C-alpha atoms as one frame of an Amber mdcrd trajectory, in Angstrom:
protein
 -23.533 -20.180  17.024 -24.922 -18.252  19.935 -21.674 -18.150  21.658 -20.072
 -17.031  18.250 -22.772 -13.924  18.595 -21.848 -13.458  22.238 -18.572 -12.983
  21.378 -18.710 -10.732  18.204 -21.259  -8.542  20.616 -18.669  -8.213  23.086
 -15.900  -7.293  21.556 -18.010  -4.620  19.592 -19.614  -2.805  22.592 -15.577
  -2.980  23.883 -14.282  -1.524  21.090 -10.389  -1.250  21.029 -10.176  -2.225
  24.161 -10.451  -5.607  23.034  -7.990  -5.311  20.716  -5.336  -4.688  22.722
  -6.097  -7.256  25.750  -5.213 -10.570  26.030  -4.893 -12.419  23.142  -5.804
 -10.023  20.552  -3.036  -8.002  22.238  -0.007 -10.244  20.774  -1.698 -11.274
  17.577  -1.959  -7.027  17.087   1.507  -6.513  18.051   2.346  -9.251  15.647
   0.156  -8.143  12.431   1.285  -4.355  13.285   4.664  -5.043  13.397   5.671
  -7.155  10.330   3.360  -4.227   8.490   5.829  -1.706  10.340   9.132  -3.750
   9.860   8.253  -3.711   6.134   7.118   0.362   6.085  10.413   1.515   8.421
  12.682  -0.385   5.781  10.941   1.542   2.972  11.395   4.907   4.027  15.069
   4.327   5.963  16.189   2.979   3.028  15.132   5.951   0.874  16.676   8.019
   3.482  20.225   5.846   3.478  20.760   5.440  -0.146  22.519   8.673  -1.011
  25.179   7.197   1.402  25.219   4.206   0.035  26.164   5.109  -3.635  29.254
   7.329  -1.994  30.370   4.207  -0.371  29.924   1.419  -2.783  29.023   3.345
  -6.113  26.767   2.444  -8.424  24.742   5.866  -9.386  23.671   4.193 -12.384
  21.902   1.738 -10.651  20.252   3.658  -8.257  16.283   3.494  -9.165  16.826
   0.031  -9.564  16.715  -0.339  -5.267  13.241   0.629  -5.582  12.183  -1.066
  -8.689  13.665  -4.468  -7.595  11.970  -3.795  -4.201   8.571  -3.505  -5.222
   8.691  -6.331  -7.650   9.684  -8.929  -5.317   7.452  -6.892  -3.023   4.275
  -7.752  -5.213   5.315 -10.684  -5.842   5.483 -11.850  -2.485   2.045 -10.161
  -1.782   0.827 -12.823  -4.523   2.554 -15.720  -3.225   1.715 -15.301   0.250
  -1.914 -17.197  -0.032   0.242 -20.130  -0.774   2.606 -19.924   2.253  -0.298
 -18.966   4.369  -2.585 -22.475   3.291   1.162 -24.782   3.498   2.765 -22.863
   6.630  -0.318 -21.759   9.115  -0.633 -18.325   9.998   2.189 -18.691  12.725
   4.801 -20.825   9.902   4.008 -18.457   7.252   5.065 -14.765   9.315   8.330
 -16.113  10.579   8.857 -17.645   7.331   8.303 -13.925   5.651  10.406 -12.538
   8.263  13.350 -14.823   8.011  13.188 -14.105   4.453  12.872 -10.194   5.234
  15.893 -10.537   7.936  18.448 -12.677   5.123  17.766  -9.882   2.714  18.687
  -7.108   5.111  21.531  -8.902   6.198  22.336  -9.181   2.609  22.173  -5.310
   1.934  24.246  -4.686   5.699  27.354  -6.679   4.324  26.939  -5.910   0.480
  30.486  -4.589  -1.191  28.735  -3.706  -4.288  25.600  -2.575  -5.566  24.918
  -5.079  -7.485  24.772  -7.532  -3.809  22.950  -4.704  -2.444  20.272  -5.371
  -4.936  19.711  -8.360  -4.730  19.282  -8.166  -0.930  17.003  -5.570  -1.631
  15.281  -7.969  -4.057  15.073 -10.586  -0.877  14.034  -8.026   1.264  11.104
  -6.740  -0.901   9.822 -10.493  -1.383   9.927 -10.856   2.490   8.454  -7.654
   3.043   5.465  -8.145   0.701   4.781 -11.264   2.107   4.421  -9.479   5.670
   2.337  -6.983   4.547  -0.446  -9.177   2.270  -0.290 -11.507   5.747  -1.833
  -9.184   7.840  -4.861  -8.973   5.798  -5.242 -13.101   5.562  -4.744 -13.516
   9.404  -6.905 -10.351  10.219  -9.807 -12.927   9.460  -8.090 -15.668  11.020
  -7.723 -14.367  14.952  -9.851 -11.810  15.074 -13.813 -12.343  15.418 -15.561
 -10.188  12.047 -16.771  -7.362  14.847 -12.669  -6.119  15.689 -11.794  -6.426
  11.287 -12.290  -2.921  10.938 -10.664  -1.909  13.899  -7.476  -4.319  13.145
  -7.174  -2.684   9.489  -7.484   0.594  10.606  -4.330  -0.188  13.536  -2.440
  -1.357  10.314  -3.002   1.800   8.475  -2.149   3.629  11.617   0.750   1.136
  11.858   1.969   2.378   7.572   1.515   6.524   8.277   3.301   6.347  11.613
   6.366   5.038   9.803   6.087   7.702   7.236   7.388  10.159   9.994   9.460
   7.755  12.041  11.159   5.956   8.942  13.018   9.312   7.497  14.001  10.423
  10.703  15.596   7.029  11.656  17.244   7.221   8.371  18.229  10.248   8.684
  20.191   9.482  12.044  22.497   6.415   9.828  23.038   8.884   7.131  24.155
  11.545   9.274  26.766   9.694  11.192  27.934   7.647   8.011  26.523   4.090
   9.241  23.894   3.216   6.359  24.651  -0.476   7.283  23.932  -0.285  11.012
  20.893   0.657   9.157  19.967  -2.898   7.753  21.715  -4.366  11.005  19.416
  -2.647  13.268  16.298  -4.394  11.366  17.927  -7.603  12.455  16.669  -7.685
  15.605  12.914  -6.208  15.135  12.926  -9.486  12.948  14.230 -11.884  15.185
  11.422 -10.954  17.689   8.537 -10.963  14.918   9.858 -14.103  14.017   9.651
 -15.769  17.419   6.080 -13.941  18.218   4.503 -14.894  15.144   5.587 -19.157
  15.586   5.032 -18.896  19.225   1.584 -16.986  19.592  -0.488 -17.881  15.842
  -2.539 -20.318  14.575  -0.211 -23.471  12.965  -3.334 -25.172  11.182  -2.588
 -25.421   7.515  -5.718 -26.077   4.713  -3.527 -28.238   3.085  -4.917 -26.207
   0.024  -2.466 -26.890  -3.233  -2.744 -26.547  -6.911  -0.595 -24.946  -9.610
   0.850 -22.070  -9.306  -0.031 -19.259 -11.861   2.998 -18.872 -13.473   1.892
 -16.927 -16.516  -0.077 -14.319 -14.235   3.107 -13.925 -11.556   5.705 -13.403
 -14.613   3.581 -11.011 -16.794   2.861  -8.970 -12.850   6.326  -8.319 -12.501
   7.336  -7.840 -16.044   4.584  -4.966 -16.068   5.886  -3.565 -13.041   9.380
  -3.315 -14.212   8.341  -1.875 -17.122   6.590   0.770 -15.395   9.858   1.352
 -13.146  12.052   2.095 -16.027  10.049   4.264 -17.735   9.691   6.445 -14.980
  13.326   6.925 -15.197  13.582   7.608 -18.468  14.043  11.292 -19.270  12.875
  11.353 -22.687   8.595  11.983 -23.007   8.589   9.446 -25.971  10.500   7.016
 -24.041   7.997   7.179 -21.043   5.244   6.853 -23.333   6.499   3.620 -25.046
   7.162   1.817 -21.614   3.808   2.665 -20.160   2.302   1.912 -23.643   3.919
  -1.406 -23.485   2.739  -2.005 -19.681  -0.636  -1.341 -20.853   0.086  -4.043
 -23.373   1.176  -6.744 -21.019  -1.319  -5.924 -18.834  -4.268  -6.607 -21.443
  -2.327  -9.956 -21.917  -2.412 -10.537 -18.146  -6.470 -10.079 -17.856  -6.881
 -12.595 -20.915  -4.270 -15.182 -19.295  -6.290 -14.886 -15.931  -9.939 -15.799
 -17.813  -8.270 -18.691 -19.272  -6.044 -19.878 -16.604  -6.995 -22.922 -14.451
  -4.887 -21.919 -11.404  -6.138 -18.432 -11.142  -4.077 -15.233  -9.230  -7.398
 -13.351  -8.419 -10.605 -14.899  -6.792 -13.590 -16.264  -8.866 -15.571 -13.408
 -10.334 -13.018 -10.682  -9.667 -13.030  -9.849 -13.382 -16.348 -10.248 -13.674
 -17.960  -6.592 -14.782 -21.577  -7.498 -12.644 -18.894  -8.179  -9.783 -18.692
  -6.514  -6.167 -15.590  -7.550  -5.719 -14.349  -6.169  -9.357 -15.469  -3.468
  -8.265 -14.123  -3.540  -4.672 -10.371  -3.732  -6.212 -11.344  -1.371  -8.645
 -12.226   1.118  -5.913  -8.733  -0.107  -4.179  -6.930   0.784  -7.436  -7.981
   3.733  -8.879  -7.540   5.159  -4.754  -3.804   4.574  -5.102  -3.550   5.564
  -8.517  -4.906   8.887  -7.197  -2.349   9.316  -4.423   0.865   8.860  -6.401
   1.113  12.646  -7.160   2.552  12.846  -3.375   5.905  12.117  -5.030   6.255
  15.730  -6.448   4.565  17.680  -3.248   7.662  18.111  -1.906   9.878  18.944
  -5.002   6.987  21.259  -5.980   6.914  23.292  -2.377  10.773  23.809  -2.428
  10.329  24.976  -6.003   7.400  27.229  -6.481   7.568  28.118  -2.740  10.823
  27.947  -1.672  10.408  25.918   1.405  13.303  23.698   2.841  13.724  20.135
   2.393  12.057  19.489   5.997   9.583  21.478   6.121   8.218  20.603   2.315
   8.801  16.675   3.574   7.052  16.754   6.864   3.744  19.015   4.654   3.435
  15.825   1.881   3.527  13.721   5.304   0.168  15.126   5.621  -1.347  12.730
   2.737   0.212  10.066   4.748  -1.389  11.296   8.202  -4.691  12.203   6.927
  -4.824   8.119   5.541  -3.800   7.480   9.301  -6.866   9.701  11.060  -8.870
   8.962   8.788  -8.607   4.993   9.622  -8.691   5.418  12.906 -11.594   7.536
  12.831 -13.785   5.034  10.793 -12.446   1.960  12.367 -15.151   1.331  14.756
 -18.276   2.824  12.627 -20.524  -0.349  11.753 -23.580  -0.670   8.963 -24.732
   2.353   6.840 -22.729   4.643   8.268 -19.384   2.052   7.504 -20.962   1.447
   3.938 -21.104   5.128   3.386 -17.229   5.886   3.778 -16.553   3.601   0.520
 -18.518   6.102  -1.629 -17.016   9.186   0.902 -13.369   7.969   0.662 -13.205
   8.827  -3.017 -15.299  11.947  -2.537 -12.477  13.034  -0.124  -9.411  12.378
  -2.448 -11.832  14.395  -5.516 -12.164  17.370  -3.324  -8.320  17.155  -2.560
  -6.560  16.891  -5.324  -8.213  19.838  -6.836  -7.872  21.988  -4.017  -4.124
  21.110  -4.346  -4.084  21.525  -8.251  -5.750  25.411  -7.452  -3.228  26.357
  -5.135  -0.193  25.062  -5.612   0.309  26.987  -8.368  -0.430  30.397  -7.162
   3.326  32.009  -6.266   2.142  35.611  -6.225   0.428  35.694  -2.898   3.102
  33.694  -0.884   2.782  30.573   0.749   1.403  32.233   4.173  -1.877  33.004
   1.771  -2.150  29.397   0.519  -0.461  26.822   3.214  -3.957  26.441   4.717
  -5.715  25.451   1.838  -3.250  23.682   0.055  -2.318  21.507   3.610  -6.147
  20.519   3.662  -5.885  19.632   0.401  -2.906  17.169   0.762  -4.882  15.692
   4.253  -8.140  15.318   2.557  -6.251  12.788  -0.214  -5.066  10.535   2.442
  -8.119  11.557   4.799 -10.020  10.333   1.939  -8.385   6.792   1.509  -8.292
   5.992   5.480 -11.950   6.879   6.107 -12.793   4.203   3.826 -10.184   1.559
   3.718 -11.184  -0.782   6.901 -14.634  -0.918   5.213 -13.534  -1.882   1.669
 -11.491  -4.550   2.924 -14.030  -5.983   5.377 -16.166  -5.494   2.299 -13.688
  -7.936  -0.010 -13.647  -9.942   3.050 -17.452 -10.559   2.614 -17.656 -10.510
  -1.151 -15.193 -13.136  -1.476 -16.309 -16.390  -2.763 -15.887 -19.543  -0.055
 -13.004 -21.192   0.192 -11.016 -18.568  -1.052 -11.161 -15.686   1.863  -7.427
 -15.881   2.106  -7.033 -15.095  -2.006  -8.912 -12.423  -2.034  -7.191 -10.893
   1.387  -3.568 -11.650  -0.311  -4.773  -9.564  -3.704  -5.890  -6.310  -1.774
  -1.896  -6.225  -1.083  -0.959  -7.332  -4.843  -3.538  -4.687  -6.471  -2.473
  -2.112  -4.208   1.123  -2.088  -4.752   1.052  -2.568  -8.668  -1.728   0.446
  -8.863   0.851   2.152  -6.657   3.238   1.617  -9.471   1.089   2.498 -12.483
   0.047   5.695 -10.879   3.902   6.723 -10.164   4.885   6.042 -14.372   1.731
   7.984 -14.849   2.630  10.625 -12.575   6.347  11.016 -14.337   4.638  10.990
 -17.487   2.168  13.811 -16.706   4.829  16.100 -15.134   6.981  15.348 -17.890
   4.974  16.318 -20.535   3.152  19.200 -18.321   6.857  20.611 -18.683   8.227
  20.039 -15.283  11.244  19.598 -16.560  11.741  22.356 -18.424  13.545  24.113
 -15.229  11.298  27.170 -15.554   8.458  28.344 -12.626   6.134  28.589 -15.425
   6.926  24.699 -16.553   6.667  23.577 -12.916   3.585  25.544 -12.412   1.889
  24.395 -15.481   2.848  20.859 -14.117   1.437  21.339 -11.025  -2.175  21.892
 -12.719  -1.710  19.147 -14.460  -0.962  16.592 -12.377  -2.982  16.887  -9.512
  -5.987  18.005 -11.715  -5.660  15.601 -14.211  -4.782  12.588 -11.540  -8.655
  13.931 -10.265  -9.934  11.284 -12.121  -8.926   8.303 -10.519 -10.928   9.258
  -7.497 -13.981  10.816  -9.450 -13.951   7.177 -11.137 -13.603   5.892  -7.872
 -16.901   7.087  -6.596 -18.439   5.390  -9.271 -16.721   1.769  -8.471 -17.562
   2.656  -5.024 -20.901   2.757  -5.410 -21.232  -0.095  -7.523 -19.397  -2.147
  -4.742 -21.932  -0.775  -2.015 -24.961  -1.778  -4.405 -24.341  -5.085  -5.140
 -24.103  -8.485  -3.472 -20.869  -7.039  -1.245 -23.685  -4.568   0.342 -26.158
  -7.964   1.358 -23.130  -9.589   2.959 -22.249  -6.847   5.022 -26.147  -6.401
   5.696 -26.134 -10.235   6.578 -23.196 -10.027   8.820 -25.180  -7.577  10.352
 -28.096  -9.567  11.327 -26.264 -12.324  12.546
């Protein structure tokens, strides 16, 4: 036990330093890049597929990339507990990345869409698995003092391939070659692959039970759902699909407090929880940020800014999530419990700064860019300052024996909050009359959108304080003294 102390002590008075020496180096370089090989593909992909449907066709089926994507994607996010406790930590990454690299070889040889999707399908399982991995094996090679620091690399890890991704996509699009695009992941994953088997832990927990089946299918059922409303075009339509999401989703919560095999830790329904209230905080964060998807539709319209330049300004949400990570990362006790309540303070301020000024067209966008930038940084700002302290906080808050469950759901509750808040989003604008094709519809959506989405993070600081208060706040007190 003392040498346990003598080691967390260490590596906090060395800071990132240990992090990227030795051993921690490789298992950093590992957990970063499955997180990045999964975040490049998103955005290149994005970038690639107006290339695609010239070449192969199938226009009608284009949303359904992304929808089948993030499916599998939370799906594999749910699964990946499993693989982790019957694989190891080193068995279950090059698992997820030989999965990952067969559905990108999939999409690089597809002659029709509908091959295309269902590499993207593969992909998206592959890639969630990555991404819900890091946050099992953070805990698993990392001693608790370098947690925070390790999360906030992997956020770093997400908003650097927010700029990098398009770019790189936009290199394959320009010269034609969307499927050297999917070949050139190849590669990346042969080398995460071999890493990951040759430098993690093997040791399995031989952990096994039933699967829950019920949960996984009504997950992705929602999630589709939510997909295809938000392309619908009709308000009524939208309405019905997230009505019916909402549905399925009350059905989900009842099948989890009766299910024996469970998807979610003990207690994580539980009102009087810390960890409800943990993911709560975790949702209603992303729900917040899903206006980002009209930023840059709404600068080229109301302020006539090019594609670029309106893409690299809603980068700034993404950026601000990355600074404010890495400028949290290493805080430790009250001043780390504080950025849980501060994160959603952040994205509050933000989002109405952006709902005041993003509608003002009179004064030019030399009189707003300023405010309105800030704005869009603060949301992300907001998320980063406090995300390597709520999941070190789920981290403590989990119940014993299942740390790795409640690692794997930060990954499934982010991305299918992620999707509820981009239906809601499409509703809002929808109905706010965005597309109506008039300034005054898009500026009256614009209002409406970012002040209305508000709430997720003013409901946030409420979670967030619930989380601090209760038991979550002893452990990381506890952790403290020991």
């Amino acid at each position: 036990m003392l040498d346990k102390t003598k080691n967390a002590s260490a590596a906090s008075d060395a800071g990132w330093f240990t992090l990227f020496s030795g051993g921690n180096a490789i298992h950093s370089l590992v957990l970063s890049g499955g997180v990045a090989l999964h975040a490049l593909n998103i955005y290149i992909v994005t970038t690639v597929m107006p290339s695609i449907v010239r070449d192969i066709g199938g226009l009608d089926y284009y949303a359904w990339s992304t929808t089948l994507f993030v499916a599998a994607s939370i799906l594999g996010a749910a699964l990946s507990v499993r693989l982790l406790n019957r694989a190891g930590a080193g068995g279950a990454y090059a698992v997820a990345a030989l999965v990952f690299g067969l559905g990108s070889l999939t999409c690089a040889v597809a002659p029709s869409m509908a091959l295309l999707l269902a590499g993207r399908s593969i992909q998206g399982f592959g890639g969630g698995l990555l991404y819900a991995l890091a946050y099992g094996v953070i805990r698993m090679v990392f001693p608790a003092a370098l947690w925070a620091r390790a999360i906030g690399l992997i956020s770093a890890t997400w908003g650097t391939a927010t700029l990098v991704g398009p770019a790189v996509g936009g290199v394959f699009a320009e010269f034609g070659a969307w499927r050297s695009a999917f070949w050139s992941l190849l590669p990346l994953t042969a080398v995460l692959a071999t890493l990951a088997l040759s430098t993690l832990p093997r040791t399995t927990s031989g952990a096994r039970g039933p699967l829950p089946l019920m949960q996984l299918t009504l997950l992705v059922s929602i999630v589709l759902v939510l997909s295809v409303s938000g392309t619908l075009t009709a308000t009524a339509e939208q309405i019905a699909g997230v009505g019916a999401a909402l549905v399925l989703f009350a059905v989900l919560i009842a099948s989890e407090r009766r299910a024996a095999a469970q998807l979610l830790p003990r207690g994580a329904l539980s009102p009087r929880s810390p960890l409800a209230a943990l993911y709560a905080t975790i949702a209603l964060a992303m729900i917040g940020m899903q206006p980002e998807i009209y930023v840059a539709y709404l600068l080229q319209e109301l302020h006539e800014q090019s594609p670029l330049v309106a893409g690299y300004i809603a980068a700034l949400m993404a950026l601000g999530w990355t600074a404010g990570s890495m400028t949290s990362a290493h805080w430790e006790g009250h001043r780390a419990r504080k950025t849980i309540t501060a994160g959603p303070f952040f994205g509050l301020v933000g989002l109405l700064t952006i709902a005041a000024f993003m509608p003002i067209i009179s004064a030019g966008i030399a009189a707003i860019a300023v405010p309105l930038c800030l704005g869009i940084a603060a949301v992300g700002f907001g998320i980063g300052l406090a995300w390597p302290h709520i999941v070190t906080a789920v981290y403590a808050a989990a119940p014993a024996g299942e740390e790795e469950k409640a690692a794997a759901s930060i990954t499934t509750i982010q991305l299918f909050a992620a999707s509820l808040g981009a239906a809601l989003a499409g509703m809002t604008a929808n109905l706010a009359g965005i597309g109506e094709g008039t300034t005054e519809g898009t500026a009256s959506a614009a209002i409406w959108l970012f002040g209305l989405f508000a709430l997720a993070p003013a409901l946030g600081i409420v979670s967030a304080r619930r989380a601090v208060g209760g038991s979550a706040n002893r452990h990381m007190q506890n952790q403290e003294m020991h």
